[in-house]
Coordinates of C-alpha atoms in Angstrom, one line a residue:
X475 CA -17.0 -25.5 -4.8
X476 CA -17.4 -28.2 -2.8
X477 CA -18.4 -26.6 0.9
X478 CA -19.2 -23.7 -1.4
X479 CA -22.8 -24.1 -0.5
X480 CA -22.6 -24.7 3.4
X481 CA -20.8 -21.3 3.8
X482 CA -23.3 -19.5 1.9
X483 CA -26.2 -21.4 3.2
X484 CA -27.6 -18.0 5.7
X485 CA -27.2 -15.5 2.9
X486 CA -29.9 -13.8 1.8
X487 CA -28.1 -12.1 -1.6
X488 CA -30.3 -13.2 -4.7
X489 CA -26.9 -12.9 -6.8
X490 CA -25.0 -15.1 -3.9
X491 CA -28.2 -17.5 -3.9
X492 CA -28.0 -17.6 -7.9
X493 CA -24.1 -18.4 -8.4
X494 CA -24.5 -21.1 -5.8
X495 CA -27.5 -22.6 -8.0
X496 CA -25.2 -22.6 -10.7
X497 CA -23.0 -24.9 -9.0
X498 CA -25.3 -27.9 -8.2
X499 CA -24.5 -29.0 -12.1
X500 CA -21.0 -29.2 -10.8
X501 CA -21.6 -33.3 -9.5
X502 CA -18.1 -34.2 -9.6
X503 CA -16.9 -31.5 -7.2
X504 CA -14.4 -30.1 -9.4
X505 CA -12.2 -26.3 -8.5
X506 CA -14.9 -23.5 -10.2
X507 CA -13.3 -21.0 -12.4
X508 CA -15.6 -18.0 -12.6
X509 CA -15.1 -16.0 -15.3
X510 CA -16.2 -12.1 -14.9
X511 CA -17.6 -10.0 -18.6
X512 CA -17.8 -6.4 -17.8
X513 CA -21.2 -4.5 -19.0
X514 CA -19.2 -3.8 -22.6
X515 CA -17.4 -7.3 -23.1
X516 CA -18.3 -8.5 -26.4
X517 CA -17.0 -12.4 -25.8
X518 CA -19.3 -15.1 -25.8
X519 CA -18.6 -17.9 -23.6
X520 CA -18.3 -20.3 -26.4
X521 CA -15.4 -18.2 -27.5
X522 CA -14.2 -18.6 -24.0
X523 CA -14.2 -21.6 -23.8
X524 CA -12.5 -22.2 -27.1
X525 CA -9.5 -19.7 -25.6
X526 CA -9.1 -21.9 -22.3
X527 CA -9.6 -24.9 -24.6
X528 CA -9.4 -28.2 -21.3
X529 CA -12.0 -27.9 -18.8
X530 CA -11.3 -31.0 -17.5
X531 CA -10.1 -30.1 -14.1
X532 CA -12.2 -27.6 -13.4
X533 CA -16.3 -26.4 -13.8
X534 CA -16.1 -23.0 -15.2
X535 CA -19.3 -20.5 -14.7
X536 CA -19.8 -17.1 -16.1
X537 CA -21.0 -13.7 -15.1
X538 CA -22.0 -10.2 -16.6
X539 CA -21.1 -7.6 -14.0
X540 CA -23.5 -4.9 -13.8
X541 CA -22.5 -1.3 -14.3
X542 CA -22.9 -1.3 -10.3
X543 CA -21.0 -4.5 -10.1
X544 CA -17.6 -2.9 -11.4
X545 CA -18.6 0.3 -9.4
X546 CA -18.4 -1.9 -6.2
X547 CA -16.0 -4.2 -7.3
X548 CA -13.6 -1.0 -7.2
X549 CA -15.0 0.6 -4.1
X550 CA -14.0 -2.6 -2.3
X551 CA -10.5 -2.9 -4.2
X552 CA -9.9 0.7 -2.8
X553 CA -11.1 0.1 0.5
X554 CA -9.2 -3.0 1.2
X555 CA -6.0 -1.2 0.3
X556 CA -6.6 1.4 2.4
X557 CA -7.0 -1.8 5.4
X558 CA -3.5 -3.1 3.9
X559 CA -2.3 -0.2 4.2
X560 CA -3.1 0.9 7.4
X561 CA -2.1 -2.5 8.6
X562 CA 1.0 -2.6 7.4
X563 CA 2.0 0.9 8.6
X564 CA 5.2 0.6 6.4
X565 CA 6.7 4.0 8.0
X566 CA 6.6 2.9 11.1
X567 CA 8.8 -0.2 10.5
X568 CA 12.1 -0.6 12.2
X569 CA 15.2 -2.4 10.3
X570 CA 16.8 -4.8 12.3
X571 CA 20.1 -5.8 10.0
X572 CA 21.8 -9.3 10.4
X573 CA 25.1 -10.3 8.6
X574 CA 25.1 -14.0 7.6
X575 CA 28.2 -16.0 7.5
X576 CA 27.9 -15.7 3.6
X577 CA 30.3 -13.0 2.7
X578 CA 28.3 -10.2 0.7
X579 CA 24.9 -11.6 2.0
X580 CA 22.9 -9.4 4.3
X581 CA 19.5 -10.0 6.1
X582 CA 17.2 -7.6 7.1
X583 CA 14.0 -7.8 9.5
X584 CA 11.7 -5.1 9.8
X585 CA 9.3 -4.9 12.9
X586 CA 6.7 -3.1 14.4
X587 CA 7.7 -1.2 17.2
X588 CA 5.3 -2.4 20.1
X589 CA 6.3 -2.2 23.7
X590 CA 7.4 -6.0 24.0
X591 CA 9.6 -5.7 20.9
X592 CA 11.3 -2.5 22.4
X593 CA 12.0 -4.3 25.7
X594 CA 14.3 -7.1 24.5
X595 CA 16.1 -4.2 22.6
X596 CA 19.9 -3.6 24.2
X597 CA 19.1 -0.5 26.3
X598 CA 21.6 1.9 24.4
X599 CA 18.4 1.9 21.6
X600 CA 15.7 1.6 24.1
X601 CA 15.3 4.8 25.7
X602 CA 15.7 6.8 23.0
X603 CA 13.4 4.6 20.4
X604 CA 10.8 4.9 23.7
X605 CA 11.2 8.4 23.0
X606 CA 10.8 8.1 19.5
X607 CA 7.7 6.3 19.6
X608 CA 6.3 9.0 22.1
X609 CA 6.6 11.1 19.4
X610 CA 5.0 9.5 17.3
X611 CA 1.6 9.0 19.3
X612 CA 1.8 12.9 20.4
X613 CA 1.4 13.9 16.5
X614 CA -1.7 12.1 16.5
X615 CA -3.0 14.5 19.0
X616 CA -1.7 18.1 18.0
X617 CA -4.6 20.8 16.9
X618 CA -4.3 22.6 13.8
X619 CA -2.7 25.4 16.1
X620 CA 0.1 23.6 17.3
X621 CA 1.2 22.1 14.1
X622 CA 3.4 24.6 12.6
X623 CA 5.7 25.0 15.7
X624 CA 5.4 21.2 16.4
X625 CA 6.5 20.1 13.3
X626 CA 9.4 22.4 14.0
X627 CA 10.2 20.7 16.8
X628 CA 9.7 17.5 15.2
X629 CA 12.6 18.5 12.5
X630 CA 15.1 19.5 15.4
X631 CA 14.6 16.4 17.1
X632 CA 14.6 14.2 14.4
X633 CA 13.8 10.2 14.1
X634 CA 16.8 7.9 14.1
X635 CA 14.9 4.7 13.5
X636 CA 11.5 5.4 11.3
X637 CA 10.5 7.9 8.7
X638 CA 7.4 8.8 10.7
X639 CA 9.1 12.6 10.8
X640 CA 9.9 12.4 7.0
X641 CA 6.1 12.4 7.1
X642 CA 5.7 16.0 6.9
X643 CA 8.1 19.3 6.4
X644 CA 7.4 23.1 6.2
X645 CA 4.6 23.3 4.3
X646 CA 3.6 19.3 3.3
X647 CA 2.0 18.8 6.4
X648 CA 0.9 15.2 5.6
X649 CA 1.8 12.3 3.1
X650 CA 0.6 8.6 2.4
X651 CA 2.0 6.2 0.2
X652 CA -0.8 3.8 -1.7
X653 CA -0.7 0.9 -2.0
X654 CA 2.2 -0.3 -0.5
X655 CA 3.4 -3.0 -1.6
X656 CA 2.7 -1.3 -5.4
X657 CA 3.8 -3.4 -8.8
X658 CA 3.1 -1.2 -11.7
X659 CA 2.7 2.3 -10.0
X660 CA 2.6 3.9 -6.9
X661 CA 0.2 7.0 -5.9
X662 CA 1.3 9.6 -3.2
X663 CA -1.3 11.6 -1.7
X664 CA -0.3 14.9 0.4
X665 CA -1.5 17.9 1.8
X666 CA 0.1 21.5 1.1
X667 CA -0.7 24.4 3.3
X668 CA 1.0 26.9 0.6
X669 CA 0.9 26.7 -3.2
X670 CA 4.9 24.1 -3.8
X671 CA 6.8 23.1 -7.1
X672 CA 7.6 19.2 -6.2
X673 CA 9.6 16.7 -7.7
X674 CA 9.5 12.8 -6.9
X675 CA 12.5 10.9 -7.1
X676 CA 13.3 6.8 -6.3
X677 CA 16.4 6.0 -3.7
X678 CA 17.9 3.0 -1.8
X679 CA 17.6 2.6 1.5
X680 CA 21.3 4.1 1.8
X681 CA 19.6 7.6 -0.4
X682 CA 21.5 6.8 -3.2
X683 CA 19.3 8.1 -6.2
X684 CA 18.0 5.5 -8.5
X685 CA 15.4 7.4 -10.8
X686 CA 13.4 10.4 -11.2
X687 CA 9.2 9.5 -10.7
X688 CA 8.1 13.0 -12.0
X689 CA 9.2 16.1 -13.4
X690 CA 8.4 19.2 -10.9
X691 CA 5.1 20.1 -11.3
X692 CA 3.1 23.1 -9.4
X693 CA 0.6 22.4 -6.6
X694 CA -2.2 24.9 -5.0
X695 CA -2.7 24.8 -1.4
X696 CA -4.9 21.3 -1.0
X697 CA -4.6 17.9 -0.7
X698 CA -3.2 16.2 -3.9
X699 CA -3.0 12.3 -5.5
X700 CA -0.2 12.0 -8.0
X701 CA 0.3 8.7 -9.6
X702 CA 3.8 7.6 -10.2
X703 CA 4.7 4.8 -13.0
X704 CA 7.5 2.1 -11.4
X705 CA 6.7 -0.7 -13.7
X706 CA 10.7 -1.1 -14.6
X707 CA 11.6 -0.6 -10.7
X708 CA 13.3 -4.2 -9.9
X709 CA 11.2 -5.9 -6.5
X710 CA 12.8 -4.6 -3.3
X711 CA 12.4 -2.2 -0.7
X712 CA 12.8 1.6 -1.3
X713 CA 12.7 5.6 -0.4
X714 CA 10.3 7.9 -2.0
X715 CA 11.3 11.6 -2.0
X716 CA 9.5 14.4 -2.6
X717 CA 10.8 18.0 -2.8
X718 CA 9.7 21.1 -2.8
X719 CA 11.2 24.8 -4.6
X720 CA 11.3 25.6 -0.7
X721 CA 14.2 23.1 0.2
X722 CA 11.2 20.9 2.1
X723 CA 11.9 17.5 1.6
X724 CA 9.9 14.0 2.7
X725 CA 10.4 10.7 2.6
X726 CA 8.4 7.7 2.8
X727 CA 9.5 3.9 2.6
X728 CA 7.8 1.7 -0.1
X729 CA 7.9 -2.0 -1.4
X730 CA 7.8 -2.9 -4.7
X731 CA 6.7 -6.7 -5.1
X732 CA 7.0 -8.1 -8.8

């Protein structure tokens, strides 16, 4: 709280304006601890202050969120997932895997696959990861018409180093995995161009099976969200399938971070 005020000084938000008012009474420049009641919370902030008991070491303020408040207070969370998200661009990730001198230990680093990071690869992987990644940038670019035959193509052809064409088969012509890293469950959005029985399943990165996520379950023709619960999955690095009655199968690499 200290600079708190400088760094606000040029906003003109009343609510902004008012928490930093609230602060003045904190002379001796402790950490603030703000403490958020939603619209139905029925604490008090004595009773809050009975629960956190030492205030010591801090300056504690409270706030009642407006129905709007939590409204945007999710909009944001949402949208700043879908930033991580896209940042992170888990799929197109290449493992780089290092034994150590430790017996049993191994070390793996995963990259982006940018043009600098590909040239001080050994050149048996460098042509055909360049060729990979050329894929990649041309299924940005297909029409609607294309898309059947290319994703034909795509399935031939195959990826030997990211899951970018375990994206999409047959008739899931598009997945995303949010948010990623996930904790307590995952959600899997995709789009189906023809009604599909799917089940979800948990692997390694070596495919072998580690749980089922859901039962199969019908989908129309549509895009879809389904939420998956991985609250007992250990922290680590994994493969999420999804199949279809159809023998289409995708997968998509996720973190789970405990």
């Amino acid at each position: 709280s200290s600079s708190i005020g400088d760094k606000l000084e040029n906003e003109t938000s009343q609510d902004i304006h008012t928490d930093r008012e609230n602060l003045n009474d904190n002379t001796n420049k402790k950490p603030t601890v703000t403490f958020l009641k939603y619209p139905n919370d029925t604490i008090s902030e004595e009773q809050i202050q009975k629960t956190i008991a030492d205030t010591s070491k801090f300056y504690a303020t409270y706030k009642r969120l407006t129905p709007e408040d939590v409204e945007q207070m999710k909009k944001e969370t949402e949208e700043r997932t879908e930033k991580i998200n896209e940042y992170l661009k888990l799929n197109k990730l290449i493992a780089i895997k290092v034994n150590a001198n430790c017996p049993n230990n191994t070390i793996i680093f995963w990259f982006e696959p940018t043009v600098d990071f590909i040239k001080e690869l050994p050149e048996r992987y460098r042509a055909s990861m360049l060729r990979e990644m050329s894929t990649t940038e041309k299924t940005k670019n297909i029409s609607s018409n294309e898309e059947n035959s290319f994703l034909q193509e795509k399935t031939q052809t195959g990826c030997q180093y990211s899951d970018i064409c375990r994206a999409s088969s047959g008739a899931v012509l598009e997945t995303n995995v949010f948010p990623n890293p996930a904790n307590e469950s995952i959600k899997l959005k995709f789009i189906l161009n023809e009604q599909r029985k799917c089940t979800f399943s948990l692997h390694d990165l070596n495919g072998v099976y580690i749980q089922q996520l859901s039962g199969e379950t019908s989908f129309l023709k549509g895009e879809h969200t389904t939420t998956m619960d991985i609250h007992d999955v250990k922290a680590g690095v994994y493969l999420l399938s999804m199949a279809t009655d159809q023998n289409e199968r995708i997968v998509q690499r996720v973190i789970v971070k405990k």
